[in-house]
PDB file of C-alpha atoms and ligand atoms in Angstrom:
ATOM      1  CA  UNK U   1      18.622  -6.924   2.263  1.00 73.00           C
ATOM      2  CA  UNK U   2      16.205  -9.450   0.183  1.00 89.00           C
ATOM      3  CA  UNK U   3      14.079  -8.515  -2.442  1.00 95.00           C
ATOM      4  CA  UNK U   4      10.616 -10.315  -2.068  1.00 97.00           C
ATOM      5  CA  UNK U   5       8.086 -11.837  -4.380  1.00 97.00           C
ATOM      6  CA  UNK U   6       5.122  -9.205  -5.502  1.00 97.00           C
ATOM      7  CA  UNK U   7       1.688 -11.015  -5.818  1.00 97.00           C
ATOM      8  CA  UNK U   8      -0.093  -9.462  -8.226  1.00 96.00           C
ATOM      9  CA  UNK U   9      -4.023  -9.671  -8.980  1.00 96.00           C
ATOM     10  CA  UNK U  10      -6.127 -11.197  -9.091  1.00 94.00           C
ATOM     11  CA  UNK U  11      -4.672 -13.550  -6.565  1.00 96.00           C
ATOM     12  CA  UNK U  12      -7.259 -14.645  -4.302  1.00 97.00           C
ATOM     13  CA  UNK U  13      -4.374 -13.749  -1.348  1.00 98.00           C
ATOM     14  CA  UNK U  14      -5.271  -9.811  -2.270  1.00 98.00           C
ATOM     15  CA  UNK U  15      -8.812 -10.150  -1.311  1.00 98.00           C
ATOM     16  CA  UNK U  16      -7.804 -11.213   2.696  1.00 98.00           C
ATOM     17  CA  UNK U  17      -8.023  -9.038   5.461  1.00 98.00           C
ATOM     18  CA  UNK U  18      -4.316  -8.897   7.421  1.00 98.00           C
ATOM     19  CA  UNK U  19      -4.209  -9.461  10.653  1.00 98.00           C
ATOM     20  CA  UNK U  20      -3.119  -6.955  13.620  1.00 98.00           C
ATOM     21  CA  UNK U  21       0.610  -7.246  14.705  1.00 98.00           C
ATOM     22  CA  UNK U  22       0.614  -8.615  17.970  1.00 98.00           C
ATOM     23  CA  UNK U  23       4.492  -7.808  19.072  1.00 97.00           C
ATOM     24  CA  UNK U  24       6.625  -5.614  17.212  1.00 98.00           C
ATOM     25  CA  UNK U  25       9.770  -7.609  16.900  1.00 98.00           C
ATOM     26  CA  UNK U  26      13.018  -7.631  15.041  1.00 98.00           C
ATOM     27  CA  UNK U  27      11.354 -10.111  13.060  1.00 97.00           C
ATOM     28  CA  UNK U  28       8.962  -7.235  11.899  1.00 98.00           C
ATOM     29  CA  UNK U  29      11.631  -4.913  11.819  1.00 98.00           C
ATOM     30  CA  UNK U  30      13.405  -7.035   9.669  1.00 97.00           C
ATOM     31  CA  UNK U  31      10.124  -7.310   7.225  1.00 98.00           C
ATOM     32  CA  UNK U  32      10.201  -3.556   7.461  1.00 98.00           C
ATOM     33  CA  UNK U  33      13.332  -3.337   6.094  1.00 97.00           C
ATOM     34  CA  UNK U  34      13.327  -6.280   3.369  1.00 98.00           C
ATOM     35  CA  UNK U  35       9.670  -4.098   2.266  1.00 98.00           C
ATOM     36  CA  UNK U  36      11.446  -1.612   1.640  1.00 96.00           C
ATOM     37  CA  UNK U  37      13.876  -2.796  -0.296  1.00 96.00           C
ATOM     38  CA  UNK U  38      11.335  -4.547  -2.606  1.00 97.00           C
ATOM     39  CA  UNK U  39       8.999  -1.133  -2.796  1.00 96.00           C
ATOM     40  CA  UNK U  40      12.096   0.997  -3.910  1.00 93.00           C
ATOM     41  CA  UNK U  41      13.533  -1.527  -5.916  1.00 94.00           C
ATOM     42  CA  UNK U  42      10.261  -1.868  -8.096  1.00 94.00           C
ATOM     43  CA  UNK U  43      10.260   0.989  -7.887  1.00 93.00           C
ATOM     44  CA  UNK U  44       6.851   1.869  -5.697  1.00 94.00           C
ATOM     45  CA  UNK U  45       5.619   4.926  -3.571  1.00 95.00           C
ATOM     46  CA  UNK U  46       4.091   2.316  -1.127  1.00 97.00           C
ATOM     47  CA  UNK U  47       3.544  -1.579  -0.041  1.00 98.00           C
ATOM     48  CA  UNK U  48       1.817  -3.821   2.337  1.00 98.00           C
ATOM     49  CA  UNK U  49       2.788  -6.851   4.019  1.00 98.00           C
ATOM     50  CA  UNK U  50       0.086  -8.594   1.949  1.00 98.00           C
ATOM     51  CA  UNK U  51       1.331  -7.776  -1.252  1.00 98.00           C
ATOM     52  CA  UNK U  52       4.315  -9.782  -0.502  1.00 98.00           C
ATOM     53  CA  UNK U  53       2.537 -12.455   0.780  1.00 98.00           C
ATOM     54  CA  UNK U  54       2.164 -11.283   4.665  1.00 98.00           C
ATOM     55  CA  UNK U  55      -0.894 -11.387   6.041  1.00 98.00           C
ATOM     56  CA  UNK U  56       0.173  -8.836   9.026  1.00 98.00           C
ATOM     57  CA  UNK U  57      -0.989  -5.259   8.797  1.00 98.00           C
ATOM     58  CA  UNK U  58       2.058  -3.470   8.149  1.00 98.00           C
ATOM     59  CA  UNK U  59       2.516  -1.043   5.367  1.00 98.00           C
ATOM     60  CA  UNK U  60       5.639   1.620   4.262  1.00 98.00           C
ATOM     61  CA  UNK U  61       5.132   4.782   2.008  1.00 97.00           C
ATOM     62  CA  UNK U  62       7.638   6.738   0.799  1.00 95.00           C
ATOM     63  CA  UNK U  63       5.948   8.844  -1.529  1.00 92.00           C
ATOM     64  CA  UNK U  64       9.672  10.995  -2.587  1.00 88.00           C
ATOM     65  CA  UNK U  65      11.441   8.307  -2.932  1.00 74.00           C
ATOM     66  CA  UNK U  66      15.113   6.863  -3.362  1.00 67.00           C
ATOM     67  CA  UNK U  67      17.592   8.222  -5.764  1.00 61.00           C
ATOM     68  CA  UNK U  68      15.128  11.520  -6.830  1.00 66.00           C
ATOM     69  CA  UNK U  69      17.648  14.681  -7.905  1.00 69.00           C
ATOM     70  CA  UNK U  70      18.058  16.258  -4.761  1.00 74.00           C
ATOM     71  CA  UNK U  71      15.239  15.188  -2.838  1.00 78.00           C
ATOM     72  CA  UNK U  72      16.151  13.054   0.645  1.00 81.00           C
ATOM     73  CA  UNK U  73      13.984  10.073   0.939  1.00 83.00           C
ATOM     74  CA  UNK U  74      10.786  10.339   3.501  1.00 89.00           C
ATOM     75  CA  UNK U  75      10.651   6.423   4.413  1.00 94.00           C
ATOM     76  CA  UNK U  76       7.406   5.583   6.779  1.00 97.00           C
ATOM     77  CA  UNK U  77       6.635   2.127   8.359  1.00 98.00           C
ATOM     78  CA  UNK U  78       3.275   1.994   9.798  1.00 98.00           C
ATOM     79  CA  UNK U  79       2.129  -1.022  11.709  1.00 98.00           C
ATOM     80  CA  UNK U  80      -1.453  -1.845  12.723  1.00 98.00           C
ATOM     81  CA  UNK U  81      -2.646   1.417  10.819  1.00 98.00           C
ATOM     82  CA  UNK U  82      -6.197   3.056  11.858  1.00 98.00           C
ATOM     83  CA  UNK U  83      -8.240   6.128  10.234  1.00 98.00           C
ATOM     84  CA  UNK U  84      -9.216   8.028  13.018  1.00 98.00           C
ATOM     85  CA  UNK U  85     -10.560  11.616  10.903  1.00 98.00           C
ATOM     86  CA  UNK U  86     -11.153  11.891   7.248  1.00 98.00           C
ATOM     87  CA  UNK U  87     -11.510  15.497   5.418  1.00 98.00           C
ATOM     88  CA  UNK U  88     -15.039  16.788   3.956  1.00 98.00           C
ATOM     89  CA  UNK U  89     -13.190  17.191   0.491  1.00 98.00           C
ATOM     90  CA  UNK U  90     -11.417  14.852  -1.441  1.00 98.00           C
ATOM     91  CA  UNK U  91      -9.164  14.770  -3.882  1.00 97.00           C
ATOM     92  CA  UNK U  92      -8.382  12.429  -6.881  1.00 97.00           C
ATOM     93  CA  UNK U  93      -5.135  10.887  -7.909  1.00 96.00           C
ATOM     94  CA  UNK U  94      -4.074   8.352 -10.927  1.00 97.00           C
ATOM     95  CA  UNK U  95      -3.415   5.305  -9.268  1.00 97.00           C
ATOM     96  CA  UNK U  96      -1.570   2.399  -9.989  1.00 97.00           C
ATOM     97  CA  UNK U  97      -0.130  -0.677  -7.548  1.00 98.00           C
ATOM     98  CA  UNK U  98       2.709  -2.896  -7.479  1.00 97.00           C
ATOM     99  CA  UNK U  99      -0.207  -5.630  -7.255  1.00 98.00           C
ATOM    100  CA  UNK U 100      -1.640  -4.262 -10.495  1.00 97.00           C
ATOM    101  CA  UNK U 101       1.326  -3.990 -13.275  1.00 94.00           C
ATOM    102  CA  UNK U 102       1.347  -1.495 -15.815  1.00 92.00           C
ATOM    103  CA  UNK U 103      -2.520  -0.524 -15.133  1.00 95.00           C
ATOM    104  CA  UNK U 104      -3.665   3.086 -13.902  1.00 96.00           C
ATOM    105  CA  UNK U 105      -6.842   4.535 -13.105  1.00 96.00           C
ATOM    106  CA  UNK U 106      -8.032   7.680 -11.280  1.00 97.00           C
ATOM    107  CA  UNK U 107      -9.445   7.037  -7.769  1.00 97.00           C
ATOM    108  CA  UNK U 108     -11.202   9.478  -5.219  1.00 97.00           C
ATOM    109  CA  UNK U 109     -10.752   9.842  -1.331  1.00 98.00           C
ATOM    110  CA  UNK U 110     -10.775  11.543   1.496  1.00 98.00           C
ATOM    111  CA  UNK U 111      -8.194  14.837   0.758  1.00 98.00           C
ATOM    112  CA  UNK U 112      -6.584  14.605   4.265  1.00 98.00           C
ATOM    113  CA  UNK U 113      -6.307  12.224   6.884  1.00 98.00           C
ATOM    114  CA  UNK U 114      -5.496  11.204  10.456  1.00 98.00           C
ATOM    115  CA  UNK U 115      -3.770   8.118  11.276  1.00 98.00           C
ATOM    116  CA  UNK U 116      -2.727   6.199  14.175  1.00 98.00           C
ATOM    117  CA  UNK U 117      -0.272   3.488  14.005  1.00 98.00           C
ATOM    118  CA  UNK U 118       3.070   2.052  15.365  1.00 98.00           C
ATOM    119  CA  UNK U 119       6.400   2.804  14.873  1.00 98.00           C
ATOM    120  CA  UNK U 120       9.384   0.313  14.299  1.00 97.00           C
ATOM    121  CA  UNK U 121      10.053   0.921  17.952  1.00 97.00           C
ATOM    122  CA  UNK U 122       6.187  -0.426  19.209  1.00 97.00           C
ATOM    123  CA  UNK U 123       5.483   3.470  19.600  1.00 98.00           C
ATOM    124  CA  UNK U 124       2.359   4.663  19.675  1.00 98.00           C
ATOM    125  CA  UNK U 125       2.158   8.026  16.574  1.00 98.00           C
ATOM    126  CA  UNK U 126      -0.296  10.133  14.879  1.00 98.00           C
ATOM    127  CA  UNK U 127       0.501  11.644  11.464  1.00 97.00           C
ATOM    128  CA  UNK U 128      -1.858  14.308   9.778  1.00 98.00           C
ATOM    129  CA  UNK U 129      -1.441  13.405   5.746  1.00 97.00           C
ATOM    130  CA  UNK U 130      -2.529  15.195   3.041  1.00 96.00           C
ATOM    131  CA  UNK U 131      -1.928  15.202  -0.706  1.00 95.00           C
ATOM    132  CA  UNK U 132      -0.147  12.336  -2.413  1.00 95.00           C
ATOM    133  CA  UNK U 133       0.947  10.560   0.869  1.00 96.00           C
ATOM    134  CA  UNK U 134      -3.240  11.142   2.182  1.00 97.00           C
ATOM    135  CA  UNK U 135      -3.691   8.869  -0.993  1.00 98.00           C
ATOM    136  CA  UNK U 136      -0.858   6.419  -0.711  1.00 97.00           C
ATOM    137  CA  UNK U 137      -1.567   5.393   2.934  1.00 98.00           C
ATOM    138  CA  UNK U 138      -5.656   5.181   2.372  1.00 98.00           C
ATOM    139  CA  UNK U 139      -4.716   2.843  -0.767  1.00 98.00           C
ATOM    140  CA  UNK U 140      -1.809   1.060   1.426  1.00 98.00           C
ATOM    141  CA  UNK U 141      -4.612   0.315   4.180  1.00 98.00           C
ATOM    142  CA  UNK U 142      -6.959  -0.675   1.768  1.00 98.00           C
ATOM    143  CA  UNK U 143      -4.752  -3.624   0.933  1.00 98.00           C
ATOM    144  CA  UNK U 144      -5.225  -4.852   4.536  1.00 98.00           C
ATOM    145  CA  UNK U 145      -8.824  -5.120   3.770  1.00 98.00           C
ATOM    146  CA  UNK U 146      -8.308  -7.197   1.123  1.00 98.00           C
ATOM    147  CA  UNK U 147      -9.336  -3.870  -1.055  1.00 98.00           C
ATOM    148  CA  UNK U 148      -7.591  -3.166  -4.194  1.00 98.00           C
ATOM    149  CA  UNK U 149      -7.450   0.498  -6.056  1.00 98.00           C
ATOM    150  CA  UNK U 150      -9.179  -1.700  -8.928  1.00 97.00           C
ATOM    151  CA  UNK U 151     -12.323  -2.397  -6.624  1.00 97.00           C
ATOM    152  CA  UNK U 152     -13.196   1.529  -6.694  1.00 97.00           C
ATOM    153  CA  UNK U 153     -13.505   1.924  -9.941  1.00 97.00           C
ATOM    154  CA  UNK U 154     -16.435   0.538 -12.304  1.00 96.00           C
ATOM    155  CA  UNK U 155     -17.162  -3.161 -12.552  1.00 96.00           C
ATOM    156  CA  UNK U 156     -16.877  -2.199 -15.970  1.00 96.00           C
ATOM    157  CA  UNK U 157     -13.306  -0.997 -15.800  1.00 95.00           C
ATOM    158  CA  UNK U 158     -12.214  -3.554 -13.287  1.00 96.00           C
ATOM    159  CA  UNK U 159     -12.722  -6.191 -14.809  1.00 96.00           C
ATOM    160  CA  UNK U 160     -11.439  -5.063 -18.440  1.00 96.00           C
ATOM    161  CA  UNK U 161      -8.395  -4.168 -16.242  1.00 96.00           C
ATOM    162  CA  UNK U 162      -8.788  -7.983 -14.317  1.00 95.00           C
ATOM    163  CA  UNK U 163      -9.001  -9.463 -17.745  1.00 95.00           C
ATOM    164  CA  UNK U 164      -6.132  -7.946 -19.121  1.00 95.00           C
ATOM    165  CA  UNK U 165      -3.644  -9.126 -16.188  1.00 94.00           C
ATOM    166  CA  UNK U 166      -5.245 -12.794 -16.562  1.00 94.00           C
ATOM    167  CA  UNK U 167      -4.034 -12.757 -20.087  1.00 93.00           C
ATOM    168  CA  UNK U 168      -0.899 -10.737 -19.065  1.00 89.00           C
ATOM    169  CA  UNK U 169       0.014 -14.103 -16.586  1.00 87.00           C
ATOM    170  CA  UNK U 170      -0.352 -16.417 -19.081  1.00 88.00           C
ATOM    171  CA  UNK U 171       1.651 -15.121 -21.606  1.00 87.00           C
ATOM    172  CA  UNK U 172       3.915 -15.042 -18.828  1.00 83.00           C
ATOM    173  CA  UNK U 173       3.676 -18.749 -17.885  1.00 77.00           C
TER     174      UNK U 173
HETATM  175 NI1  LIG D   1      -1.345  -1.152  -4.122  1.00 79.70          NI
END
C-alpha cells in the first residue's frame, strides 16, 4: 500500500488530457490499488490517475465508501473510460475534488449515464450509473480531459475559487 501525492489546482498538470492505457498490467493494477488507498485515505468518493500525477486514463469511484456504519464498500476501477449514452435530464450535485481542497460548488450533468471501460482484468464492461456515482464518474472523466468541476461553473466563481487556493499554497510554502 503507498499513499500518493494529490496535485491540487491550479497546477498546469490538471489541464492535460491522459492518455489511453495501452496494456493493462500489474503495473496498472498496482496503480489501481495504491489509488485507492490515497482516495479513501483522503478521504474521496473518486480519483484519477492525473490527480496523482499519471497521465493514463484510469479512474476509481467508490461513492459508499470505507469504514461507513454498516455499509460494504462499492470499489470501481475504470480504465480507458468512454460515454457512450447520456440522459435527457440532469441532475445537480455539490461538488468538491481532492484537486480542489476545502472548495464546493454545485455542478449540473447528465442524470444517468452509460459507460464503457476496462476492468482490472483488461475486460471489456458496461455500467448504467445514475445518481451520485452518474456524477462522480462524469467529474472523474472530466479530469482526463484536463477538465476540472471548477471549469463549469462561472469565470466569476472560478477564479474567486482559483484565487483563493493560490493564496491557500503560499501560506502553505
Ligand atoms: Ni476531482
Amino acid at each position: 500500500m503507498a499513499l500518493l501525492p494529490i496535485y491540487t489546482a491550479p497546477d498546469p498538470l490538471l489541464k492535460t488530457v491522459s492518455k489511453p492505457v495501452e496494456e493493462v498490467n500489474d503495473e496498472i493494477r498496482r496503480l489501481i490499488g495504491d489509488m485507492f488507498d490515497t482516495m479513501y485515505a483522503a478521504p474521496g468518493i473518486g480519483l484519477a490517475a492525473i490527480q496523482v500525477g499519471v497521465q493514463k486514463r484510469l479512474l476509481v469511484v467508490d461513492v459508499v465508501g470505507r469504514g461507513q456504519e454498516g455499509k460494504e464498500p462499492e470499489p470501481l476501477a475504470l480504465i480507458n473510460p468512454e460515454i457512450t449514452w447520456v440522459s435527457d435530464h440532469d441532475a445537480t450535485y455539490e461538488e468538491g475534488c481532492l484537486s480542489v481542497p476545502e472548495h464546493y460548488a454545485d455542478v449540473v450533468r447528465p442524470a444517468e449515464i452509460e459507460v464503457e471501460y476496462l476492468d482490472e482484468n483488461g475486460k471489456k464492461q458496461s455500467l448504467h450509473a445514475d445518481g451520485l456515482l452518474a456524477t462522480c464518474i462524469q467529474h472523474e472523466i472530466d479530469h482526463l480531459d484536463g477538465i476540472l468541476f471548477l471549469d463549469h461553473l462561472s469565470a466569476l466563481k472560478r477564479n474567486m475559487i482559483l484565487r483563493k487556493l493560490i493564496k491557500q499554497k503560499k501560506l502553505a510554502s
